[in-house]
Amino acid sequence: MRPVGGREMLGKVGHAALTLLSLLLLWQEAAAIEVPLDLKQPPTIIKQSVKDYIVDPRDNTIIIECEAKGNPVPKFSWRRNGRLFTIGKDPRVTMRKRSGTLEVGFRSGGRPEDYEGEYQCFASNDLGVALSNKILLRVSKAPLWPKEVLAPVPVTEGSPLVLPCNPPPGLPPPLIFWMDSNMTPILQDRRVSMGLNGDLYFANVLVQDAHSDYSCNARFNFTYTIQQKNPFNLKVQTSRKVAETPPSFLSPEGSGSSKMVLRDEQLLLECIAAGLPTPSIKWFKRGGDLPAQKVKFENFNKTLKILSVSEEDAGEYVCMADNRLGSIRHSIDVQVKAAPYWLDKPTNLVLAPEENGRLVCRANGNPKPNIQWLMNGEPINKITETPASANREVLGDTIMFRGVQIGSSAVYQCNASNQHGYLLANAFVSVLDMAPRMLGPKNQLIKVIMNNRTFLNCPFFGSPLPELRWFKNGQGSGLDGGQYRAHINGTLEIKRARKEDEGIYTCVANNMLGKAENQVQLEVKEPTRIIQAPTHQSVLRGSKASFHCKVVSDPSLPTKVTWTKDGERLDLGWRLKKDEESLTIPSVTENDEGIYTCTVKSEIDQDSASARLTVLDRPDPPIDLDLSDPSARSVRLTWIPGNERRSPVTEFLVQFEENHWEPGRWQDLSSFPGDLNSVILQLAPNVNYQFRVIAINSVGRSQPSQPSPRYKTTAAPPDAIPRDLRGWGSDKDNMEITWEPLRDLEKNGPNLQYNVWWRRKDSGDNWTNVTTSESKHVVRYTETYVPYEMKIQARNELGSGPESNIVIGYSGEDKPADSPTELRVSKVSSTRANIHWKPVDLSSVQGEFKEYRLYYWREASLVPGVVVSKEKMTTGFYTTVPEPSGILKDLVPYSKYKMFMVVANSRYESLPSNNVEFTTAEDVPDAPRFFRINRRSLDTLYLEWGKPLEPNGILVGYQLAYQRVNGSRLGPQQIETFRPNETDFVLRLPDRNARYKFNLSALTKVGKGEVYAEESPHFTNEAHIDQVDIATQGWFIGLMCAIALIILILLIVCFIKRSRGGKYPIRDKKDLPLDPVDQKDQDGSFDYQNGSSVRDRNENENSSDEDNKPLQGSQTSLDGNVKESDDSLVDYGEGGDGQFNEDGSFIGQYTVKKDKDETEGNESSEATSPVNAIYSLA
């Protein structure tokens, strides 16, 4: 399989697919023939060292690689500098087993430099010799800088300067950079920059360039060493006036130069100019535009770079330097040469006996390369003629073979070279006679992703070259064309795999010696995709972060989701929580910041998505506060910003504390943008300040910085004018002049006082003034409500501040002398009335005229039974016209109102005007107070409503309009009217699912009032029928009364039978005293049969036969005898006239008990009352 859409094929099937793809690409790109290694074949070089091989002298071992394959296994030999290199004679050199790789060891001595030179590997067997490239072995060098004493470099301010580096030659060349003695890089910009040769160029020198430690450094990457040149001491000579100069080129010099670059290498063009002001550099190409896709500008536009040069990049490049004094140009002629590069590289050739073939070796370059053929490492034109050579013909870059024979196998080399380099390629010619054979695994299963380009490989071999055909599911002719394409190497390409492409594919290879076949089963799967990818998040430290990763895939492919952070597998541990679709990080910390990647893998593909987690926090506080540039009212505050914590600082807040008025209290002074760290603070005089700074970002505020040193400003006269100067009267004959005192930081000095001036307005009088340290002054004995002019000024020991503007104030007010008269109404409607009155003379108001204030209240409703609150309400009318009027709104209809009017100033009201009564007209009523719809049965609706809260007149009835609702359509409207005392209605439904829309309104003689709209609920079955309150039904009330009467009768009968004996409540009033041993029960009851308390009886149940006598009508005792009570309450009263008082105690004197004979036989005739029976149960 080939990776498509960024997905990667994995698993055992995926590995097989990758193998097939690799072989396919080999055939497509190089047209190579893969001969099975179990067949005899000439050697093939499969691994070798690079042509230009630089080694580190500190390594203990130098390895020169050369590996080859062939059958028989190749043998290896080496040549060094064109001569046979005998490995056995040098104890330091060994060759690896079954390989030609050399290892040169220096553990026991020797120098790597002794083994520098050109090496070439030869791999040979019985069928031929293959050659490696010529490998130039060189040892890396890092020479020391020549010792030199550098004299100080004098230069005039404004002049150009070049500090030469001249690094020692190294292998490979070192990396150059400039630093000072503190190992800090020299700052480079448009004016100062380093050239390609390592020199440091100054377009013009400034005074601040004078340093004694300009040092050039060379870093040698192979040896990891840095060599440092002795530093330059630059002395800048200043002058009163620095003359400006036009541009001139420092590098390259003159107006033109040339540059040669090889194809595919990097092109670097440089123009560095001098001048004051510093010139700007621009680039052009004559005869065309600069290739925007390839060109990059570096070193402040002084360097033009093209990474991979091609022939079309040749031409004339022009750089222009200009400043305001002029411009100059320099032309660079760029020539693009080329070392040889392949157009048609020779590849292995397998032929059957008597077959024809050819080897082609085509290369290009500038200049055009020379082509040389070799056979088994020897020039082909110097090889002795043999019978096999008669079948071979060399035609320049092509060798033709005709009627080849067994035994003519060999390895041919093509060498293409020019002055800039060479190419060497090995290609063997193998003559074989073999029937087709399949090289791949049998009956392979290939799983692919839907809609991807798919390759089914069928590697085969045979000589002559077999013909290969593909079949699907064993049917039809060969597959080639349309959706399918059969490649020469046996691979079948399916341009876009679909579900219907699934099946068993058979490849069949045929030649004259036989045939072979193999099968591949193809399954097409849905792709594995992330449909909800994690998104970038910026969260506060300590909060929760969640990344979502929702995946869909083919149901038959198991998937696994893994998370990585910054490319490393994420260890979930106890804190992180992962489920099928998300990763949650609770209480994030700074260590959680990074890029989180969700990767989902199946056996044949994968998908991934990444998101960055940024942990935001409050910034660290600024440090190192410093004060400078002090003046009378300002100082410069400088600080070093703290760590921003990944959220840029947007603001710095400067706070101050002073130790005189509010020591220890920090106050905000000023805010500044987040890109400043040095500011001028504007201060108040006579304050001993210290400062601190708070950094603010999107998360919040930092902790305050440490305080700065204290700074005290000098005293000065006040700058501020007291605010809010006012004059007003607290009494009718005074005026209080008040103002807001200056704040502490506005006093500017000690002993603050206020100069206050006043005079009557428009009087022409002189100003009267007073000096006070208070914030109020009272002017007494003034006339009532007259205007005054006032002004104020602050002063301290150092002088007076500015005067305020003149402010108008007024003396005190008095009660208005006159009241409005002739108050009346007109045009009274249901909710409005026009008000008229006779105004007062404004001079009689004796103060600031505010309004005519109308007091009105609802005295009563004209509807009987409606209670009103009579709460007084007010409304104001500001008018000065001779015949004032106004409109009184929002009145309640059909009501009686009363009102009166006063005139008001700022403090007082006048006496009331005449009282006026009026009534509002009748109007339509409000909506009914409520409207309920209940369902009593499946075919009826019960409607109930309440009277309006404000009938606004005499109700004459109600109107109910209703329509049947059928979806979005309404049926015909039906109207029902009701008398005023009717508040319910039963509607019979035509069917159980009918729904209605109701509009209910109350009526007066004026018309229909506000509508109360309701819609009947949608009932679907009996379970939705509203519960009916059966307690209000007549049949239920009758049934309950009957049951209660029966229970009462039964109780009376029981009480009559139990009325004799028992316990009765005894109250305080008794005529007959009790025996001292007699005791009451806790509830006040007493047993009159034997004179003992119930408690005593319970304790002595067997002490007397009388104790066990049951009450009349009670159950029989254990022995089966029933004993009736011998006495009753009536026996102790006066006949049957005994009564009970309110607390249930018996009224009247206890009499002597009647004779037993008198009462016997009359037991049932003297029935005890139910009340007595109840007390007996107590």
mmCIF file of C-alpha atoms in Angstrom, residues 887-1141:
data_model
loop_
_atom_site.group_PDB
_atom_site.id
_atom_site.type_symbol
_atom_site.label_atom_id
_atom_site.label_comp_id
_atom_site.label_asym_id
_atom_site.label_seq_id
_atom_site.Cartn_x
_atom_site.Cartn_y
_atom_site.Cartn_z
ATOM 1 C CA ILE A 887 -54.106 67.111 32.840
ATOM 2 C CA LEU A 888 -54.565 64.588 35.609
ATOM 3 C CA LYS A 889 -54.089 61.079 34.190
ATOM 4 C CA ASP A 890 -54.406 57.427 35.174
ATOM 5 C CA LEU A 891 -57.618 57.822 37.170
ATOM 6 C CA VAL A 892 -59.836 54.854 38.024
ATOM 7 C CA PRO A 893 -63.185 54.923 36.178
ATOM 8 C CA TYR A 894 -66.507 55.263 37.969
ATOM 9 C CA SER A 895 -64.930 56.678 41.126
ATOM 10 C CA LYS A 896 -65.251 59.731 43.364
ATOM 11 C CA TYR A 897 -62.066 61.827 43.733
ATOM 12 C CA LYS A 898 -60.999 64.757 45.955
ATOM 13 C CA MET A 899 -58.072 67.137 45.452
ATOM 14 C CA PHE A 900 -56.365 70.355 46.498
ATOM 15 C CA MET A 901 -53.278 72.272 45.301
ATOM 16 C CA VAL A 902 -50.261 74.030 46.886
ATOM 17 C CA VAL A 903 -47.335 76.000 45.500
ATOM 18 C CA ALA A 904 -43.852 74.745 46.505
ATOM 19 C CA ASN A 905 -40.315 76.116 46.673
ATOM 20 C CA SER A 906 -37.221 74.085 47.517
ATOM 21 C CA ARG A 907 -38.091 73.780 51.191
ATOM 22 C CA TYR A 908 -41.703 74.678 51.859
ATOM 23 C CA GLU A 909 -45.247 74.331 50.585
ATOM 24 C CA SER A 910 -47.992 76.959 50.763
ATOM 25 C CA LEU A 911 -51.336 76.484 52.480
ATOM 26 C CA PRO A 912 -53.752 74.327 50.435
ATOM 27 C CA SER A 913 -56.160 75.744 47.912
ATOM 28 C CA ASN A 914 -59.861 75.047 47.900
ATOM 29 C CA ASN A 915 -60.901 71.344 47.896
ATOM 30 C CA VAL A 916 -62.526 69.989 44.751
ATOM 31 C CA GLU A 917 -64.622 66.852 44.320
ATOM 32 C CA PHE A 918 -65.339 65.139 40.992
ATOM 33 C CA THR A 919 -66.391 61.747 39.672
ATOM 34 C CA THR A 920 -64.993 59.782 36.724
ATOM 35 C CA ALA A 921 -67.176 58.270 34.054
ATOM 36 C CA GLU A 922 -68.055 54.615 33.715
ATOM 37 C CA ASP A 923 -65.774 52.517 31.453
ATOM 38 C CA VAL A 924 -65.299 48.971 30.276
ATOM 39 C CA PRO A 925 -64.253 46.534 33.034
ATOM 40 C CA ASP A 926 -60.909 44.874 33.616
ATOM 41 C CA ALA A 927 -60.407 41.236 32.660
ATOM 42 C CA PRO A 928 -61.929 38.584 34.950
ATOM 43 C CA ARG A 929 -59.725 37.874 37.934
ATOM 44 C CA PHE A 930 -59.196 34.230 36.905
ATOM 45 C CA PHE A 931 -60.452 31.796 34.257
ATOM 46 C CA ARG A 932 -60.091 28.037 34.836
ATOM 47 C CA ILE A 933 -60.973 25.129 32.562
ATOM 48 C CA ASN A 934 -61.476 21.693 34.125
ATOM 49 C CA ARG A 935 -62.657 18.426 32.627
ATOM 50 C CA ARG A 936 -65.248 16.673 34.791
ATOM 51 C CA SER A 937 -65.869 13.807 32.381
ATOM 52 C CA LEU A 938 -64.830 12.631 28.949
ATOM 53 C CA ASP A 939 -67.513 14.694 27.202
ATOM 54 C CA THR A 940 -67.799 17.898 29.297
ATOM 55 C CA LEU A 941 -65.654 20.904 30.162
ATOM 56 C CA TYR A 942 -66.305 22.892 33.346
ATOM 57 C CA LEU A 943 -65.466 26.624 33.018
ATOM 58 C CA GLU A 944 -65.136 28.848 36.067
ATOM 59 C CA TRP A 945 -64.114 32.511 36.425
ATOM 60 C CA GLY A 946 -63.898 35.329 38.946
ATOM 61 C CA LYS A 947 -65.226 38.877 38.906
ATOM 62 C CA PRO A 948 -62.859 41.659 37.740
ATOM 63 C CA LEU A 949 -60.829 43.373 40.417
ATOM 64 C CA GLU A 950 -61.910 46.739 38.985
ATOM 65 C CA PRO A 951 -65.311 46.544 37.327
ATOM 66 C CA ASN A 952 -65.020 50.248 36.316
ATOM 67 C CA GLY A 953 -68.802 50.411 36.364
ATOM 68 C CA ILE A 954 -71.896 48.348 37.010
ATOM 69 C CA LEU A 955 -71.432 44.851 35.592
ATOM 70 C CA VAL A 956 -74.286 43.789 33.294
ATOM 71 C CA GLY A 957 -72.944 40.328 32.501
ATOM 72 C CA TYR A 958 -70.213 38.258 30.870
ATOM 73 C CA GLN A 959 -69.594 37.233 27.282
ATOM 74 C CA LEU A 960 -67.890 33.954 26.374
ATOM 75 C CA ALA A 961 -66.766 33.446 22.769
ATOM 76 C CA TYR A 962 -65.323 30.084 21.837
ATOM 77 C CA GLN A 963 -64.120 28.298 18.696
ATOM 78 C CA ARG A 964 -63.074 24.725 18.061
ATOM 79 C CA VAL A 965 -59.365 24.299 17.272
ATOM 80 C CA ASN A 966 -58.402 21.836 14.533
ATOM 81 C CA GLY A 967 -54.628 22.038 13.995
ATOM 82 C CA SER A 968 -53.933 25.573 12.733
ATOM 83 C CA ARG A 969 -57.578 26.131 11.674
ATOM 84 C CA LEU A 970 -60.378 27.571 13.803
ATOM 85 C CA GLY A 971 -64.027 26.594 13.574
ATOM 86 C CA PRO A 972 -66.995 28.993 13.618
ATOM 87 C CA GLN A 973 -67.237 31.238 16.663
ATOM 88 C CA GLN A 974 -69.985 30.647 19.191
ATOM 89 C CA ILE A 975 -71.012 33.200 21.825
ATOM 90 C CA GLU A 976 -72.591 32.679 25.227
ATOM 91 C CA THR A 977 -73.733 35.518 27.539
ATOM 92 C CA PHE A 978 -74.237 35.275 31.282
ATOM 93 C CA ARG A 979 -75.802 37.327 34.029
ATOM 94 C CA PRO A 980 -73.501 39.233 36.417
ATOM 95 C CA ASN A 981 -73.942 36.642 39.167
ATOM 96 C CA GLU A 982 -73.080 33.670 36.925
ATOM 97 C CA THR A 983 -69.409 32.614 37.113
ATOM 98 C CA ASP A 984 -69.382 29.098 35.705
ATOM 99 C CA PHE A 985 -70.456 27.214 32.602
ATOM 100 C CA VAL A 986 -70.531 23.546 31.505
ATOM 101 C CA LEU A 987 -69.717 22.882 27.851
ATOM 102 C CA ARG A 988 -70.606 19.513 26.342
ATOM 103 C CA LEU A 989 -68.020 18.240 23.842
ATOM 104 C CA PRO A 990 -69.060 16.807 20.458
ATOM 105 C CA ASP A 991 -66.230 14.283 20.797
ATOM 106 C CA ARG A 992 -63.617 13.458 23.419
ATOM 107 C CA ASN A 993 -60.640 14.895 21.516
ATOM 108 C CA ALA A 994 -62.229 18.278 20.784
ATOM 109 C CA ARG A 995 -60.166 21.322 21.764
ATOM 110 C CA TYR A 996 -61.463 24.893 22.114
ATOM 111 C CA LYS A 997 -60.136 28.416 22.253
ATOM 112 C CA PHE A 998 -62.037 30.617 24.753
ATOM 113 C CA ASN A 999 -62.263 34.434 25.045
ATOM 114 C CA LEU A 1000 -64.016 35.654 28.199
ATOM 115 C CA SER A 1001 -64.800 39.292 28.994
ATOM 116 C CA ALA A 1002 -66.928 41.186 31.478
ATOM 117 C CA LEU A 1003 -69.574 43.717 30.327
ATOM 118 C CA THR A 1004 -70.739 47.098 31.522
ATOM 119 C CA LYS A 1005 -73.164 49.355 29.739
ATOM 120 C CA VAL A 1006 -70.154 51.033 28.136
ATOM 121 C CA GLY A 1007 -69.107 47.838 26.446
ATOM 122 C CA LYS A 1008 -66.962 44.716 26.581
ATOM 123 C CA GLY A 1009 -63.886 44.783 28.789
ATOM 124 C CA GLU A 1010 -60.436 43.263 28.524
ATOM 125 C CA VAL A 1011 -60.448 39.695 27.178
ATOM 126 C CA TYR A 1012 -59.122 36.756 29.204
ATOM 127 C CA ALA A 1013 -58.029 34.153 26.597
ATOM 128 C CA GLU A 1014 -57.511 30.470 27.383
ATOM 129 C CA GLU A 1015 -57.277 27.259 25.381
ATOM 130 C CA SER A 1016 -58.563 23.959 26.633
ATOM 131 C CA PRO A 1017 -55.858 21.398 27.440
ATOM 132 C CA HIS A 1018 -55.322 18.522 25.035
ATOM 133 C CA PHE A 1019 -56.706 15.399 26.714
ATOM 134 C CA THR A 1020 -55.750 12.066 25.162
ATOM 135 C CA ASN A 1021 -57.306 9.560 27.584
ATOM 136 C CA GLU A 1022 -59.133 9.285 30.856
ATOM 137 C CA ALA A 1023 -55.930 9.612 32.828
ATOM 138 C CA HIS A 1024 -55.806 13.301 31.920
ATOM 139 C CA ILE A 1025 -59.304 14.158 33.185
ATOM 140 C CA ASP A 1026 -59.079 16.749 35.982
ATOM 141 C CA GLN A 1027 -59.973 15.582 39.462
ATOM 142 C CA VAL A 1028 -63.473 16.774 40.506
ATOM 143 C CA ASP A 1029 -63.876 18.154 44.009
ATOM 144 C CA ILE A 1030 -66.555 15.722 45.259
ATOM 145 C CA ALA A 1031 -66.664 17.579 48.562
ATOM 146 C CA THR A 1032 -68.771 20.228 46.776
ATOM 147 C CA GLN A 1033 -71.275 17.728 45.332
ATOM 148 C CA GLY A 1034 -74.784 17.526 46.902
ATOM 149 C CA TRP A 1035 -75.032 13.747 46.884
ATOM 150 C CA PHE A 1036 -71.739 13.457 48.702
ATOM 151 C CA ILE A 1037 -72.768 15.992 51.361
ATOM 152 C CA GLY A 1038 -76.044 14.141 51.967
ATOM 153 C CA LEU A 1039 -74.302 10.802 52.278
ATOM 154 C CA MET A 1040 -71.814 12.194 54.796
ATOM 155 C CA CYS A 1041 -74.614 13.742 56.905
ATOM 156 C CA ALA A 1042 -76.485 10.424 57.016
ATOM 157 C CA ILE A 1043 -73.386 8.537 58.099
ATOM 158 C CA ALA A 1044 -72.668 11.156 60.799
ATOM 159 C CA LEU A 1045 -76.263 10.918 62.140
ATOM 160 C CA ILE A 1046 -76.100 7.127 62.378
ATOM 161 C CA ILE A 1047 -72.758 7.307 64.216
ATOM 162 C CA LEU A 1048 -74.176 9.918 66.613
ATOM 163 C CA ILE A 1049 -77.214 7.754 67.435
ATOM 164 C CA LEU A 1050 -74.988 4.732 68.078
ATOM 165 C CA LEU A 1051 -72.776 6.801 70.356
ATOM 166 C CA ILE A 1052 -75.767 8.063 72.341
ATOM 167 C CA VAL A 1053 -77.053 4.514 72.889
ATOM 168 C CA CYS A 1054 -73.623 3.365 74.041
ATOM 169 C CA PHE A 1055 -73.230 6.319 76.375
ATOM 170 C CA ILE A 1056 -76.658 5.698 77.950
ATOM 171 C CA LYS A 1057 -75.735 2.123 78.748
ATOM 172 C CA ARG A 1058 -72.393 3.186 80.225
ATOM 173 C CA SER A 1059 -73.733 6.211 82.073
ATOM 174 C CA ARG A 1060 -73.930 4.600 85.528
ATOM 175 C CA GLY A 1061 -70.687 4.682 87.499
ATOM 176 C CA GLY A 1062 -67.401 5.682 85.991
ATOM 177 C CA LYS A 1063 -65.223 8.676 86.468
ATOM 178 C CA TYR A 1064 -66.310 12.293 86.410
ATOM 179 C CA PRO A 1065 -64.279 15.469 86.482
ATOM 180 C CA ILE A 1066 -64.273 17.190 89.808
ATOM 181 C CA ARG A 1067 -63.592 20.930 90.090
ATOM 182 C CA ASP A 1068 -62.636 23.082 93.007
ATOM 183 C CA LYS A 1069 -66.153 23.973 94.232
ATOM 184 C CA LYS A 1070 -67.636 21.097 96.312
ATOM 185 C CA ASP A 1071 -70.003 21.177 99.248
ATOM 186 C CA LEU A 1072 -69.091 17.776 100.590
ATOM 187 C CA PRO A 1073 -65.488 17.448 101.687
ATOM 188 C CA LEU A 1074 -63.558 14.396 100.732
ATOM 189 C CA ASP A 1075 -61.846 12.088 103.085
ATOM 190 C CA PRO A 1076 -58.189 13.016 103.529
ATOM 191 C CA VAL A 1077 -57.095 9.707 102.121
ATOM 192 C CA ASP A 1078 -59.038 10.212 98.937
ATOM 193 C CA GLN A 1079 -56.824 11.309 96.039
ATOM 194 C CA LYS A 1080 -57.590 12.752 92.686
ATOM 195 C CA ASP A 1081 -56.315 11.277 89.459
ATOM 196 C CA GLN A 1082 -53.904 13.326 87.421
ATOM 197 C CA ASP A 1083 -56.758 14.260 85.152
ATOM 198 C CA GLY A 1084 -58.973 15.316 88.065
ATOM 199 C CA SER A 1085 -61.295 12.299 87.911
ATOM 200 C CA PHE A 1086 -62.593 10.356 90.886
ATOM 201 C CA ASP A 1087 -64.242 6.986 91.373
ATOM 202 C CA TYR A 1088 -67.448 7.547 93.271
ATOM 203 C CA GLN A 1089 -68.194 3.841 93.724
ATOM 204 C CA ASN A 1090 -65.653 3.235 96.418
ATOM 205 C CA GLY A 1091 -64.054 6.565 97.004
ATOM 206 C CA SER A 1092 -60.636 5.527 95.721
ATOM 207 C CA SER A 1093 -58.769 6.948 92.822
ATOM 208 C CA VAL A 1094 -58.449 5.129 89.555
ATOM 209 C CA ARG A 1095 -54.731 4.795 90.101
ATOM 210 C CA ASP A 1096 -55.320 3.053 93.425
ATOM 211 C CA ARG A 1097 -57.776 0.753 91.781
ATOM 212 C CA ASN A 1098 -55.333 -0.237 89.146
ATOM 213 C CA GLU A 1099 -52.731 -1.029 91.725
ATOM 214 C CA ASN A 1100 -55.109 -3.165 93.750
ATOM 215 C CA GLU A 1101 -57.195 -4.889 91.118
ATOM 216 C CA ASN A 1102 -58.086 -7.865 93.381
ATOM 217 C CA SER A 1103 -58.681 -5.980 96.643
ATOM 218 C CA SER A 1104 -62.460 -5.753 96.274
ATOM 219 C CA ASP A 1105 -65.239 -7.290 94.264
ATOM 220 C CA GLU A 1106 -66.520 -3.841 93.532
ATOM 221 C CA ASP A 1107 -63.240 -2.971 91.837
ATOM 222 C CA ASN A 1108 -63.859 -5.494 89.108
ATOM 223 C CA LYS A 1109 -67.435 -4.469 88.255
ATOM 224 C CA PRO A 1110 -67.676 -3.552 84.586
ATOM 225 C CA LEU A 1111 -69.584 -0.556 83.310
ATOM 226 C CA GLN A 1112 -73.109 -0.939 81.995
ATOM 227 C CA GLY A 1113 -72.981 -2.365 78.512
ATOM 228 C CA SER A 1114 -69.382 -3.511 78.789
ATOM 229 C CA GLN A 1115 -68.099 -6.965 77.990
ATOM 230 C CA THR A 1116 -68.498 -9.756 80.526
ATOM 231 C CA SER A 1117 -65.774 -10.426 83.033
ATOM 232 C CA LEU A 1118 -63.588 -13.479 83.022
ATOM 233 C CA ASP A 1119 -66.052 -15.477 85.203
ATOM 234 C CA GLY A 1120 -68.891 -14.745 82.805
ATOM 235 C CA ASN A 1121 -70.946 -12.576 85.259
ATOM 236 C CA VAL A 1122 -72.145 -9.126 84.340
ATOM 237 C CA LYS A 1123 -72.542 -6.601 87.170
ATOM 238 C CA GLU A 1124 -74.272 -3.332 86.539
ATOM 239 C CA SER A 1125 -73.365 -0.060 88.181
ATOM 240 C CA ASP A 1126 -75.439 0.780 91.263
ATOM 241 C CA ASP A 1127 -75.292 4.516 90.978
ATOM 242 C CA SER A 1128 -75.394 7.341 88.479
ATOM 243 C CA LEU A 1129 -74.542 11.006 88.405
ATOM 244 C CA VAL A 1130 -78.172 11.915 88.716
ATOM 245 C CA ASP A 1131 -78.295 10.316 92.118
ATOM 246 C CA TYR A 1132 -75.920 12.941 93.435
ATOM 247 C CA GLY A 1133 -77.692 15.920 91.994
ATOM 248 C CA GLU A 1134 -80.943 17.642 92.664
ATOM 249 C CA GLY A 1135 -83.265 15.646 90.453
ATOM 250 C CA GLY A 1136 -82.365 15.990 86.769
ATOM 251 C CA ASP A 1137 -81.624 19.712 86.917
ATOM 252 C CA GLY A 1138 -77.873 19.455 87.390
ATOM 253 C CA GLN A 1139 -75.846 21.546 84.955
ATOM 254 C CA PHE A 1140 -72.227 21.790 83.817
ATOM 255 C CA ASN A 1141 -70.256 24.996 83.699
#
